[in-house]
Amino acid sequence: MTRHIVTEAVVLKAKAFSEADRKILFLSPELGLLDAFVYGTARGKSRLASGTDTLSGGLLYLYHDPVKGVYKVTDLKSSNLFLGIKNSLPKYYRALLWSEIIIKSLGGQDSSKVVFSLFHSCLEWLDKLESPAALDLINLQFLWRYLSYQGYTMGTEY
């Protein structure tokens, strides 16, 4: 594996690591679930701060240190910040539920491309939808498809 990696990703969790740094957990179609450090995000002038917030998506440029076994975000191109989700509490709770399910089930392990595609497309739909009934339907759709990808449902996949 090379030291410099470029991958599409959605940040599932972001937390403060030190005074000015952040540690993120993201889902990538190629790498699955992965932790990475983002240095200097709390200083206020960092261009990486908004793109590495929870439920932000885009292209991540990573550096892998094979000696320490850690990843560092060196750059990013934000393609979707999902502001419609972040500005609506019902939408935000649904998206966080999906994130926690993916985290707790280890991101589908071998099916990370399928899980990433499902998660990203459902986030895009959730970002656009407005009616409460539609929010419930997209929530059920995500949960049902995720369970079927993991092999917990009987019958055919849709």
Coordinates of N, CA and C in Angstrom, one line a residue:
M1 N 0.8 -1.2 0.0 CA 0.0 0.0 0.0 C 0.9 1.2 0.0
T2 N 0.5 2.2 -0.8 CA 1.3 3.5 -0.8 C 1.0 4.3 0.4
R3 N 1.9 5.3 0.6 CA 1.7 6.2 1.7 C 0.7 7.3 1.5
H4 N 0.5 7.7 0.2 CA -0.4 8.7 -0.1 C -1.6 8.1 -0.8
I5 N -2.8 8.3 -0.2 CA -4.0 7.7 -0.6 C -5.1 8.8 -0.9
V6 N -5.8 8.6 -1.9 CA -7.0 9.5 -2.2 C -8.2 8.6 -2.3
T7 N -9.2 9.0 -1.5 CA -10.4 8.1 -1.5 C -11.6 9.0 -1.2
E8 N -12.8 8.6 -1.7 CA -14.0 9.2 -1.4 C -14.4 8.7 0.0
A9 N -15.0 9.6 0.8 CA -15.4 9.2 2.2 C -16.5 10.1 2.7
V10 N -17.2 9.5 3.7 CA -18.2 10.2 4.5 C -17.7 10.1 6.0
V11 N -17.6 11.2 6.7 CA -17.2 11.2 8.1 C -18.4 10.8 8.9
L12 N -18.2 9.7 9.7 CA -19.2 9.2 10.6 C -19.1 9.8 12.0
K13 N -17.9 10.0 12.4 CA -17.8 10.6 13.8 C -16.5 11.4 13.8
A14 N -16.6 12.5 14.5 CA -15.5 13.4 14.7 C -15.4 13.8 16.1
K15 N -14.2 13.8 16.7 CA -14.1 14.2 18.1 C -12.7 14.9 18.3
A16 N -12.7 15.7 19.3 CA -11.5 16.5 19.6 C -10.4 15.5 20.1
F17 N -9.2 15.7 19.6 CA -8.1 14.8 20.0 C -7.1 15.5 20.9
S18 N -6.9 16.7 20.7 CA -6.1 17.5 21.6 C -6.6 19.0 21.5
E19 N -5.8 19.9 21.9 CA -6.3 21.3 21.9 C -6.8 21.8 20.5
A20 N -6.0 21.4 19.5 CA -6.2 22.0 18.2 C -6.5 20.9 17.1
D21 N -6.5 19.6 17.5 CA -6.6 18.5 16.6 C -7.9 17.8 16.7
R22 N -8.2 17.0 15.7 CA -9.4 16.2 15.6 C -9.1 14.8 15.1
K23 N -9.8 13.8 15.6 CA -9.8 12.5 15.2 C -11.1 12.1 14.5
I24 N -11.1 11.6 13.3 CA -12.3 11.3 12.6 C -12.4 9.8 12.3
L25 N -13.6 9.3 12.2 CA -13.8 8.0 11.8 C -14.7 8.1 10.5
F26 N -14.2 7.6 9.4 CA -14.9 7.8 8.2 C -15.1 6.4 7.5
L27 N -16.1 6.4 6.5 CA -16.4 5.3 5.7 C -16.0 5.6 4.3
S28 N -15.2 4.6 3.7 CA -14.7 4.8 2.4 C -15.1 3.5 1.6
P29 N -15.3 3.6 0.3 CA -15.6 2.4 -0.5 C -14.4 1.5 -0.6
E30 N -13.2 2.0 -0.6 CA -12.0 1.2 -0.8 C -11.5 0.7 0.5
L31 N -11.5 1.6 1.5 CA -10.8 1.3 2.8 C -11.8 0.8 3.9
G32 N -13.1 0.9 3.7 CA -14.0 0.6 4.8 C -14.0 1.6 5.9
L33 N -14.2 1.2 7.1 CA -14.1 2.1 8.3 C -12.7 2.3 8.6
L34 N -12.3 3.6 8.8 CA -10.9 3.9 9.1 C -10.9 5.2 10.0
D35 N -9.9 5.2 10.9 CA -9.6 6.4 11.8 C -8.5 7.2 11.1
A36 N -8.6 8.5 11.2 CA -7.6 9.4 10.7 C -7.5 10.6 11.6
F37 N -6.3 11.2 11.7 CA -6.1 12.5 12.4 C -6.1 13.7 11.5
V38 N -6.7 14.7 12.0 CA -6.8 16.0 11.2 C -6.2 17.0 12.2
Y39 N -5.0 17.5 11.8 CA -4.3 18.4 12.6 C -4.6 19.9 12.4
G40 N -4.8 20.7 13.5 CA -5.0 22.1 13.4 C -6.4 22.5 13.1
T41 N -7.4 21.7 13.3 CA -8.8 22.1 13.0 C -9.4 23.0 13.9
A42 N -9.0 23.1 15.2 CA -9.6 23.9 16.2 C -9.0 25.3 16.2
R43 N -8.1 25.6 15.4 CA -7.4 26.9 15.4 C -8.3 28.0 14.8
G44 N -9.3 27.6 14.0 CA -10.2 28.6 13.4 C -9.8 29.0 12.0
K45 N -8.6 28.8 11.6 CA -8.2 29.1 10.2 C -8.0 27.9 9.3
S46 N -8.3 26.7 9.9 CA -8.1 25.5 9.1 C -9.1 25.3 8.0
R47 N -8.6 25.0 6.8 CA -9.6 24.8 5.7 C -10.1 23.3 5.8
L48 N -9.6 22.5 6.7 CA -10.1 21.2 6.9 C -11.2 21.0 7.9
A49 N -11.5 22.1 8.6 CA -12.4 22.0 9.7 C -13.8 21.6 9.3
S50 N -14.4 22.3 8.3 CA -15.8 22.0 8.0 C -15.9 20.7 7.2
G51 N -15.0 20.4 6.4 CA -15.0 19.1 5.6 C -14.8 17.9 6.4
T52 N -14.3 18.0 7.6 CA -14.1 16.8 8.4 C -15.0 16.8 9.6
D53 N -16.1 17.5 9.5 CA -17.1 17.5 10.5 C -18.0 16.2 10.3
T54 N -18.7 15.8 11.4 CA -19.6 14.7 11.3 C -20.6 14.9 10.1
L55 N -20.8 13.8 9.4 CA -21.7 13.8 8.2 C -21.3 14.7 7.1
S56 N -20.0 14.8 6.8 CA -19.5 15.6 5.7 C -18.9 14.6 4.7
G57 N -19.1 14.8 3.4 CA -18.6 13.9 2.4 C -17.7 14.6 1.4
G58 N -16.8 13.8 0.8 CA -15.9 14.4 -0.2 C -14.8 13.5 -0.4
L59 N -13.8 14.1 -1.1 CA -12.6 13.3 -1.5 C -11.5 13.6 -0.4
L60 N -11.0 12.6 0.3 CA -10.0 12.8 1.3 C -8.6 12.4 0.7
Y61 N -7.6 13.2 1.1 CA -6.2 13.0 0.7 C -5.6 12.6 2.0
L62 N -5.1 11.3 2.1 CA -4.5 10.8 3.3 C -3.1 10.5 3.2
Y63 N -2.4 10.6 4.3 CA -1.0 10.1 4.4 C -1.0 9.0 5.4
H64 N -0.4 7.8 5.0 CA -0.3 6.7 5.9 C 1.1 6.5 6.4
D65 N 1.2 6.5 7.7 CA 2.5 6.3 8.3 C 2.6 4.8 8.7
P66 N 3.3 4.0 7.9 CA 3.3 2.6 8.2 C 4.0 2.2 9.5
V67 N 4.9 3.0 10.0 CA 5.7 2.7 11.2 C 4.7 2.9 12.4
K68 N 4.0 4.0 12.5 CA 3.0 4.2 13.6 C 1.7 3.5 13.3
G69 N 1.4 3.2 12.0 CA 0.1 2.6 11.7 C -1.0 3.6 11.7
V70 N -0.8 4.9 11.5 CA -1.9 5.9 11.6 C -2.0 6.6 10.2
Y71 N -3.2 7.2 10.1 CA -3.5 7.9 8.9 C -3.7 9.4 9.3
K72 N -3.3 10.3 8.4 CA -3.4 11.7 8.6 C -4.1 12.3 7.4
V73 N -5.1 13.2 7.6 CA -5.8 13.9 6.5 C -4.9 15.1 6.1
T74 N -4.4 15.1 4.9 CA -3.5 16.2 4.4 C -4.3 17.2 3.6
D75 N -5.4 16.8 3.0 CA -6.2 17.7 2.2 C -7.6 17.1 1.9
L76 N -8.5 17.9 1.5 CA -9.8 17.4 1.1 C -10.5 18.3 0.1
K77 N -11.4 17.7 -0.6 CA -12.3 18.4 -1.5 C -13.7 18.0 -1.1
S78 N -14.4 18.9 -0.4 CA -15.8 18.6 0.1 C -16.7 18.7 -1.1
S79 N -17.5 17.6 -1.3 CA -18.5 17.6 -2.3 C -19.9 17.8 -1.8
N80 N -20.1 17.4 -0.5 CA -21.4 17.5 0.1 C -21.2 17.6 1.6
L81 N -21.7 18.8 2.2 CA -21.6 18.9 3.6 C -23.0 18.5 4.3
F82 N -24.0 18.2 3.5 CA -25.3 17.7 3.9 C -25.9 18.8 4.9
L83 N -25.9 20.0 4.5 CA -26.4 21.1 5.4 C -27.9 20.9 5.7
G84 N -28.7 20.3 4.8 CA -30.1 20.1 5.0 C -30.3 19.1 6.2
I85 N -29.4 18.2 6.3 CA -29.5 17.2 7.4 C -29.0 17.9 8.7
K86 N -28.0 18.6 8.7 CA -27.4 19.2 9.9 C -28.3 20.3 10.4
N87 N -29.2 20.9 9.6 CA -30.1 22.0 10.1 C -31.5 21.5 10.5
S88 N -31.7 20.2 10.4 CA -33.0 19.6 10.8 C -32.7 18.5 11.8
L89 N -33.3 18.6 13.0 CA -33.1 17.6 14.1 C -33.6 16.2 13.7
P90 N -34.8 16.1 13.1 CA -35.3 14.7 12.8 C -34.3 14.1 11.7
K91 N -33.9 14.8 10.7 CA -33.0 14.3 9.7 C -31.6 13.9 10.3
Y92 N -31.1 14.8 11.2 CA -29.8 14.6 11.8 C -29.9 13.3 12.7
Y93 N -30.9 13.1 13.5 CA -31.1 11.9 14.3 C -31.1 10.6 13.4
R94 N -31.8 10.7 12.3 CA -31.8 9.5 11.4 C -30.4 9.2 10.9
A95 N -29.7 10.2 10.4 CA -28.4 10.0 9.9 C -27.4 9.5 10.9
L96 N -27.5 10.0 12.1 CA -26.7 9.5 13.2 C -27.0 8.1 13.6
L97 N -28.3 7.7 13.5 CA -28.7 6.3 13.7 C -28.0 5.4 12.7
W98 N -28.0 5.8 11.4 CA -27.4 5.0 10.4 C -25.9 4.9 10.6
S99 N -25.3 6.0 11.0 CA -23.8 6.0 11.3 C -23.5 5.1 12.4
E100 N -24.2 5.1 13.5 CA -24.0 4.2 14.6 C -24.1 2.7 14.2
I101 N -25.1 2.4 13.4 CA -25.3 1.1 13.0 C -24.1 0.6 12.1
I102 N -23.7 1.5 11.3 CA -22.5 1.1 10.4 C -21.3 0.9 11.3
I103 N -21.1 1.8 12.3 CA -19.9 1.7 13.1 C -20.0 0.4 14.0
K104 N -21.1 0.2 14.6 CA -21.2 -1.0 15.5 C -21.1 -2.3 14.7
S105 N -21.5 -2.3 13.4 CA -21.4 -3.5 12.7 C -20.2 -3.6 11.8
L106 N -19.2 -2.7 12.1 CA -17.9 -2.6 11.5 C -18.0 -2.3 10.0
G107 N -19.0 -1.5 9.6 CA -19.1 -1.1 8.2 C -19.4 -2.1 7.2
G108 N -19.9 -3.2 7.6 CA -20.2 -4.3 6.6 C -18.9 -5.0 6.2
Q109 N -17.8 -4.7 6.8 CA -16.5 -5.3 6.5 C -16.2 -5.6 5.1
D110 N -16.6 -6.7 4.5 CA -16.2 -7.0 3.1 C -17.0 -6.3 2.1
S111 N -18.2 -5.8 2.5 CA -19.1 -5.1 1.5 C -19.1 -3.6 1.7
S112 N -17.9 -3.1 1.9 CA -17.8 -1.6 2.2 C -18.2 -0.8 1.0
K113 N -18.0 -1.3 -0.2 CA -18.5 -0.5 -1.4 C -20.0 -0.4 -1.5
V114 N -20.6 -1.5 -1.2 CA -22.1 -1.5 -1.2 C -22.6 -0.7 0.0
V115 N -22.1 -0.8 1.2 CA -22.5 0.0 2.3 C -22.3 1.5 2.1
F116 N -21.1 1.8 1.5 CA -20.8 3.2 1.3 C -21.8 3.8 0.3
S117 N -22.1 3.0 -0.8 CA -23.1 3.5 -1.8 C -24.4 3.7 -1.2
L118 N -24.9 2.7 -0.4 CA -26.2 2.8 0.3 C -26.2 4.0 1.2
F119 N -25.2 4.2 2.0 CA -25.2 5.2 3.0 C -25.2 6.6 2.3
H120 N -24.3 6.8 1.4 CA -24.2 8.0 0.7 C -25.4 8.4 -0.1
S121 N -26.0 7.5 -0.8 CA -27.3 7.8 -1.5 C -28.4 8.1 -0.6
C122 N -28.5 7.4 0.5 CA -29.6 7.7 1.5 C -29.4 9.1 2.2
L123 N -28.1 9.4 2.4 CA -27.8 10.8 2.9 C -28.2 11.8 1.9
E124 N -28.0 11.6 0.7 CA -28.4 12.6 -0.4 C -29.9 12.7 -0.4
W125 N -30.6 11.6 -0.3 CA -32.1 11.7 -0.3 C -32.6 12.4 0.9
L126 N -32.0 12.0 2.1 CA -32.4 12.6 3.3 C -32.2 14.1 3.3
D127 N -31.1 14.5 2.7 CA -30.8 16.0 2.6 C -31.9 16.7 1.8
K128 N -32.5 16.1 0.8 CA -33.5 16.8 0.0 C -34.9 16.7 0.5
L129 N -35.3 15.6 1.2 CA -36.6 15.3 1.5 C -37.1 16.3 2.6
E130 N -38.4 16.6 2.6 CA -39.0 17.5 3.6 C -40.2 16.9 4.4
S131 N -41.0 16.0 3.8 CA -42.2 15.6 4.5 C -41.8 14.5 5.6
P132 N -42.4 14.5 6.7 CA -42.1 13.5 7.8 C -42.4 12.1 7.3
A133 N -43.4 11.9 6.5 CA -43.6 10.5 6.0 C -42.5 10.0 5.1
A134 N -41.9 10.9 4.3 CA -40.8 10.6 3.4 C -39.6 10.3 4.3
L135 N -39.4 11.0 5.4 CA -38.2 10.8 6.3 C -38.3 9.4 6.9
D136 N -39.5 9.0 7.3 CA -39.7 7.6 7.8 C -39.5 6.6 6.8
L137 N -39.9 6.8 5.5 CA -39.7 5.8 4.5 C -38.2 5.7 4.1
I138 N -37.5 6.7 4.0 CA -36.1 6.6 3.7 C -35.3 5.9 4.9
N139 N -35.8 6.2 6.1 CA -35.2 5.5 7.2 C -35.4 4.0 7.2
L140 N -36.6 3.6 6.9 CA -37.0 2.2 6.8 C -36.2 1.6 5.6
Q141 N -36.1 2.3 4.5 CA -35.4 1.8 3.3 C -33.9 1.5 3.6
F142 N -33.3 2.5 4.3 CA -31.9 2.3 4.7 C -31.7 1.0 5.6
L143 N -32.6 1.0 6.6 CA -32.4 -0.1 7.6 C -32.7 -1.5 6.9
W144 N -33.7 -1.6 6.1 CA -34.0 -2.8 5.4 C -32.9 -3.2 4.5
R145 N -32.4 -2.3 3.7 CA -31.4 -2.7 2.7 C -30.1 -3.0 3.4
Y146 N -29.7 -2.3 4.5 CA -28.5 -2.6 5.3 C -28.6 -4.0 5.9
L147 N -29.7 -4.3 6.5 CA -29.9 -5.7 7.0 C -29.9 -6.7 5.9
S148 N -30.4 -6.5 4.8 CA -30.4 -7.5 3.7 C -28.9 -7.6 3.2
Y149 N -28.2 -6.6 3.1 CA -26.7 -6.7 2.7 C -25.9 -7.5 3.7
Q150 N -26.3 -7.4 5.0 CA -25.6 -8.1 6.0 C -26.1 -9.5 6.1
G151 N -27.1 -9.9 5.4 CA -27.6 -11.3 5.4 C -28.6 -11.6 6.5
Y152 N -29.3 -10.6 7.1 CA -30.2 -10.8 8.2 C -31.7 -10.9 7.7
T153 N -31.9 -10.7 6.4 CA -33.3 -10.9 6.0 C -33.5 -12.1 5.1
M154 N -34.7 -12.6 5.1 CA -35.0 -13.7 4.2 C -35.6 -13.2 2.9
G155 N -35.3 -13.9 1.9 CA -35.9 -13.6 0.6 C -34.9 -12.9 -0.3
T156 N -35.4 -12.2 -1.3 CA -34.5 -11.6 -2.3 C -34.1 -10.2 -1.9
E157 N -33.0 -9.7 -2.5 CA -32.6 -8.3 -2.3 C -33.3 -7.5 -3.4
Y158 N -33.5 -6.2 -3.0 CA -34.1 -5.3 -3.9 C -33.1 -4.3 -4.4

